[in-house]
mmCIF file of C-alpha atoms in Angstrom:
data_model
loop_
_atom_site.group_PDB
_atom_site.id
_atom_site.type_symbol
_atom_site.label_atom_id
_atom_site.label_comp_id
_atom_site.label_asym_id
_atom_site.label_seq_id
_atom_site.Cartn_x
_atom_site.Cartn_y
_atom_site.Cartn_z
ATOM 1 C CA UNK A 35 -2.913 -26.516 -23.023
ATOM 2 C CA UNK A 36 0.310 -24.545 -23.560
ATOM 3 C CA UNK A 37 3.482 -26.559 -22.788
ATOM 4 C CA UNK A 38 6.137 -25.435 -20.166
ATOM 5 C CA UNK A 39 8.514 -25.644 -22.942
ATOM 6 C CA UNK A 40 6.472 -22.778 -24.601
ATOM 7 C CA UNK A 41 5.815 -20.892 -21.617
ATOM 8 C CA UNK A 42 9.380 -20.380 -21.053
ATOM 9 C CA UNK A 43 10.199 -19.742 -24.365
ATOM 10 C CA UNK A 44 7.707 -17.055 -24.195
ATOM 11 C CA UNK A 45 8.948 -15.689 -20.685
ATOM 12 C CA UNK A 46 12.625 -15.344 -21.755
ATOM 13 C CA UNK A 47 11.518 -12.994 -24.804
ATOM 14 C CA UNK A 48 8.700 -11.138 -23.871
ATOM 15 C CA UNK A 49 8.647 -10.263 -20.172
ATOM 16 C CA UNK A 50 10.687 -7.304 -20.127
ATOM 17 C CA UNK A 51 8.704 -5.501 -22.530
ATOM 18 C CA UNK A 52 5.374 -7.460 -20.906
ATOM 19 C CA UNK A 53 6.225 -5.734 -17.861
ATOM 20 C CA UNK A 54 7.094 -2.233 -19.631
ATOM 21 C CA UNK A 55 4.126 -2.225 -20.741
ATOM 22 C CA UNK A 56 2.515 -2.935 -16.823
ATOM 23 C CA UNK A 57 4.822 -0.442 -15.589
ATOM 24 C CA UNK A 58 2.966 2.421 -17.669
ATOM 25 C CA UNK A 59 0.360 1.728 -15.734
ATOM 26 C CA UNK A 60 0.793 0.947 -12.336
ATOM 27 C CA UNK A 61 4.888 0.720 -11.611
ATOM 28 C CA UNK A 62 4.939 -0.707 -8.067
ATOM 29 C CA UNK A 63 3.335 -3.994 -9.312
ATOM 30 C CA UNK A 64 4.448 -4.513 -12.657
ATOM 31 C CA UNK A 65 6.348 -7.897 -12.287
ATOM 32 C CA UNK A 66 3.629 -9.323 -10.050
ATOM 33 C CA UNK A 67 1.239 -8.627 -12.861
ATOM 34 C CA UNK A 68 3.199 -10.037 -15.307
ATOM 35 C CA UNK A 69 4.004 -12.864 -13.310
ATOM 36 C CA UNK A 70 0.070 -13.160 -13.164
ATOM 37 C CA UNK A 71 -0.383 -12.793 -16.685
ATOM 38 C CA UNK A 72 1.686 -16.120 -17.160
ATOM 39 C CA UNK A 73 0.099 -18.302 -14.888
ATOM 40 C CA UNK A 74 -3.551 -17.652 -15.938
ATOM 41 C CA UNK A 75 -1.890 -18.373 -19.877
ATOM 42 C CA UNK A 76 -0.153 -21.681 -17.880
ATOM 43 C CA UNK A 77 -3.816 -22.829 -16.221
ATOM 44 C CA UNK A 78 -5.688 -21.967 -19.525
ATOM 45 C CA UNK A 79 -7.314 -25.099 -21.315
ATOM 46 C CA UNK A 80 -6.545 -24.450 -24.118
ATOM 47 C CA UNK A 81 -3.625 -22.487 -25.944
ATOM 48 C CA UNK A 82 -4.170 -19.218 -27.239
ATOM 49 C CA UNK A 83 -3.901 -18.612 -31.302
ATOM 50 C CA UNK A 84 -2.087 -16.162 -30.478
ATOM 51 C CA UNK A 85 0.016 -16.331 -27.051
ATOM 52 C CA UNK A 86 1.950 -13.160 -27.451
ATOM 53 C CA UNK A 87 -1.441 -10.903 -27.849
ATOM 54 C CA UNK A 88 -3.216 -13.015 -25.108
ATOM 55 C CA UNK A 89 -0.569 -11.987 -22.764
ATOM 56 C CA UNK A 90 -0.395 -8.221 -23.942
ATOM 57 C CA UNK A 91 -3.908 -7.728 -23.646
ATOM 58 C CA UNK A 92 -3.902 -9.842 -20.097
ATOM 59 C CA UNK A 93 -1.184 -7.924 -18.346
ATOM 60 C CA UNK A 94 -2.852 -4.396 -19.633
ATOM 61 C CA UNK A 95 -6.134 -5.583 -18.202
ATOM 62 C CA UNK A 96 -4.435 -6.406 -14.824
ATOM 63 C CA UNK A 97 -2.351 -3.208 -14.939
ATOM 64 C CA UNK A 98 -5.732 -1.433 -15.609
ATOM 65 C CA UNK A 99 -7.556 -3.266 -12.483
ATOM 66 C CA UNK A 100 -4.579 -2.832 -10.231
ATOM 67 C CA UNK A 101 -4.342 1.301 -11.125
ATOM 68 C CA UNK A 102 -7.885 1.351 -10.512
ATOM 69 C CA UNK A 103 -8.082 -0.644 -7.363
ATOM 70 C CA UNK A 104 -5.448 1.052 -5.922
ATOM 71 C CA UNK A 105 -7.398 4.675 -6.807
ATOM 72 C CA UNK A 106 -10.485 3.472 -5.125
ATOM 73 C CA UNK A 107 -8.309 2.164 -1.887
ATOM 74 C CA UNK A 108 -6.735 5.377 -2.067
ATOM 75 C CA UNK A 109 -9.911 7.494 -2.132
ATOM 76 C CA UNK A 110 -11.451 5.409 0.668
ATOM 77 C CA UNK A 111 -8.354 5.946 2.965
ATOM 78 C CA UNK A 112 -8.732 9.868 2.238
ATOM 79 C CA UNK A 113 -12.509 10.184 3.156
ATOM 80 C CA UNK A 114 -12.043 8.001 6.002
ATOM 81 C CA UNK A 115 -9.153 9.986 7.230
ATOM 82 C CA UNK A 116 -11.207 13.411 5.983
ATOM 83 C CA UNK A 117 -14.294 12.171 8.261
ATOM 84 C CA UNK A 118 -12.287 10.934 11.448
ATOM 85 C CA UNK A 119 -10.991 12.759 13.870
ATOM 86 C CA UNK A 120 -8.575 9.997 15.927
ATOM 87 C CA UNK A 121 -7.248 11.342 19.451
ATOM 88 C CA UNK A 122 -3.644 12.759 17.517
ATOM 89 C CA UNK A 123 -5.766 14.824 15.719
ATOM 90 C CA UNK A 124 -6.252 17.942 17.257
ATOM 91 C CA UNK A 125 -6.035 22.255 16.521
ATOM 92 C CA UNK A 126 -2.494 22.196 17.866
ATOM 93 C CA UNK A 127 -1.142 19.404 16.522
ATOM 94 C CA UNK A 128 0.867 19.980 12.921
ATOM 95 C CA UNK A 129 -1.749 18.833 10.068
ATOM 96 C CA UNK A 130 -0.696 16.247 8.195
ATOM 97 C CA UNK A 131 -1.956 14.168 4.682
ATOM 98 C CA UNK A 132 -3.715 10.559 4.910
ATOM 99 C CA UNK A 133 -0.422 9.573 2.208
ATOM 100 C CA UNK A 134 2.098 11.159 5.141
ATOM 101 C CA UNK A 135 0.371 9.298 7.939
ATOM 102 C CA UNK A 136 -0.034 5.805 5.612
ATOM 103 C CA UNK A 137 3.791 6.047 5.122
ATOM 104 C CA UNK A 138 4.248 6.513 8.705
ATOM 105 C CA UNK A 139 1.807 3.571 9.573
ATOM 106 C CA UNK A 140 3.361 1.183 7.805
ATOM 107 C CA UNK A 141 7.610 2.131 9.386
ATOM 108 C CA UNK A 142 5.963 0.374 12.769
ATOM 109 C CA UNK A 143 5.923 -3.500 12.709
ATOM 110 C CA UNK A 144 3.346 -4.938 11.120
ATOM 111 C CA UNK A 145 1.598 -5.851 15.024
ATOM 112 C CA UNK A 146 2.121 -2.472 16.477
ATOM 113 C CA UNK A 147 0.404 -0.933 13.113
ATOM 114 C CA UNK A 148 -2.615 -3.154 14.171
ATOM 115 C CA UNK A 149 -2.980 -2.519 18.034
ATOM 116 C CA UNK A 150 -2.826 1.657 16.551
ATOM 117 C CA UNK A 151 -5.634 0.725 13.582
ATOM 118 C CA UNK A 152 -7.929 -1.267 16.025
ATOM 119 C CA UNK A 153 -7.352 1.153 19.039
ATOM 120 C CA UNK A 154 -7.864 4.627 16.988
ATOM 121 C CA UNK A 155 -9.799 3.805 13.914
ATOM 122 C CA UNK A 156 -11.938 0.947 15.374
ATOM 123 C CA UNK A 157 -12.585 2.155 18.615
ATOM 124 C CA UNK A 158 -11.280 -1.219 20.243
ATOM 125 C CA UNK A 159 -10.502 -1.305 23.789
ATOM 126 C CA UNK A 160 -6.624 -2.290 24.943
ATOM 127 C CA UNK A 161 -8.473 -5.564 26.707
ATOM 128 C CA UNK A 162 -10.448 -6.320 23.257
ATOM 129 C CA UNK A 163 -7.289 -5.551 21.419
ATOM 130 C CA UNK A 164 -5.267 -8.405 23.538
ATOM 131 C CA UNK A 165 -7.961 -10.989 23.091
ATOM 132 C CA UNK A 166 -7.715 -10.715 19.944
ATOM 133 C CA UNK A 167 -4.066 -10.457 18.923
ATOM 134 C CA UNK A 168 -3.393 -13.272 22.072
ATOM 135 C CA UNK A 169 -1.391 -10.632 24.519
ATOM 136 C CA UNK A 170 -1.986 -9.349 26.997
ATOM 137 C CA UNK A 171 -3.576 -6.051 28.049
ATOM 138 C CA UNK A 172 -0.571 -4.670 29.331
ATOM 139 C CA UNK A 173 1.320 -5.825 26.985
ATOM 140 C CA UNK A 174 -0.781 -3.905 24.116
ATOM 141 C CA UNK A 175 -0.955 -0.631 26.122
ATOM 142 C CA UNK A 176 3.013 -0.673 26.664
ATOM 143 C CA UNK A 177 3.028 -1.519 22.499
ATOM 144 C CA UNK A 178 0.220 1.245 21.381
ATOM 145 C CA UNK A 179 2.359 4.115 23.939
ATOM 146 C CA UNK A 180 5.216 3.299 21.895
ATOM 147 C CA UNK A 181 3.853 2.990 18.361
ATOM 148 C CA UNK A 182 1.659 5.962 18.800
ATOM 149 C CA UNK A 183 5.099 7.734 19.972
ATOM 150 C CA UNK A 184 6.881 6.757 16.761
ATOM 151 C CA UNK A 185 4.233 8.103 14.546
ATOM 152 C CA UNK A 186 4.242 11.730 16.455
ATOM 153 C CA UNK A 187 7.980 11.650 15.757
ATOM 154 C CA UNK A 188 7.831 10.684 12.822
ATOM 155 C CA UNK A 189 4.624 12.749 11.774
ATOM 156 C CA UNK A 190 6.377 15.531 13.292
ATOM 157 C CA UNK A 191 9.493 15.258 11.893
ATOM 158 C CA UNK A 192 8.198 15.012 8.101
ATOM 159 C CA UNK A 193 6.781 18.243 8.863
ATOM 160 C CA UNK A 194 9.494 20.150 9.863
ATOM 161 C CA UNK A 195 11.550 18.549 6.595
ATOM 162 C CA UNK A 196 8.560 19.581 4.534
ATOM 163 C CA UNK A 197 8.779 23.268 6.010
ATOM 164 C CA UNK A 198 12.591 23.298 5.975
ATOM 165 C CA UNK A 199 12.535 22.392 1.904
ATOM 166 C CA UNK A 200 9.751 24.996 1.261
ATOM 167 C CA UNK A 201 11.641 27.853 3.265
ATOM 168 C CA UNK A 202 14.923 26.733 1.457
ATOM 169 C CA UNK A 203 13.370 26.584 -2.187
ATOM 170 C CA UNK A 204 11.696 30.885 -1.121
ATOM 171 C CA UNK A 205 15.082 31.384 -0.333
ATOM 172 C CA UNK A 206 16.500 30.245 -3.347
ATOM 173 C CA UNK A 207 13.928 32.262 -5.821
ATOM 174 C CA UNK A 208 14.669 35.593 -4.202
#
């Protein structure tokens, strides 16, 4: 077993470029991976020959798992999104991506951004909804109205910036 001793030793020089090298790979996790990294080295039985290249190769394996799971939730969210068609969805409505919407998703609270998920996507009723978030159905109508309002302004409004920076950069080629 590796001593704290050593395990802070090894923090203090190595993480930075530990987590340069995670950052390659998948930036928005980097320290957690790292972080990661040292704590399986902390719970391992026995101490590595070789700490330093146990860690490197640990934290690119993570990096490499976290880039990929991240692909695959990615390319679920798009063929779900691709194969829906949720009530704001419609011929008049301004198209957006599944990345746009995701963004706009998670600006509402984190319970708001459920009632919306189990209402549109899981085809909940408001009276399911409340039994199972412990409201009531009012209460998750009033909370869907406005969430679901948010997102069309926002949704909206991301299009019309989007628009505004694609007329501006035709007007500044010609």
């Amino acid at each position: 077993m590796i001593s704290p001793a050593e395990i802070t030793v090894l923090w203090r020089k190595h993480a930075s470029g530990l987590e340069l090298l995670a950052r390659a790979r998948f930036p928005d996790k980097a320290d957690d991976l790292v972080q990661e990294a040292f704590i399986r080295l902390a719970k391992q039985p026995t101490a590595p020959d070789d700490p330093l290249s146990w860690l490197l190769k640990t934290v690119r394996n993570l990096a490499i798992d976290a880039a990929r799971s991240e692909a695959r939730r990615k390319r679920r969210e798009q063929l779900f999104y691709e194969t829906q068609s949720p009530p704001m969805r419609d011929a008049d409505a301004p198209q957006f991506s599944a990345a746009e919407l995701n963004v706009a998703l998670h600006r509402l609270t984190a319970e708001d951004r459920d009632i919306v998920i189990a209402h549109l996507w899981n085809s909940m009723t408001f009276r399911q909804i409340a039994k199972a978030f412990s409201m009531s159905s009012s209460t998750v109508n009033r909370r869907y109205l406005r969430a679901l309002q948010q997102l069309k302004n926002e949704l909206g409004t991301a299009k019309i910036e989007k628009a505004n920076t694609i007329e501006l950069g035709q007007r500044a080629k010609t």
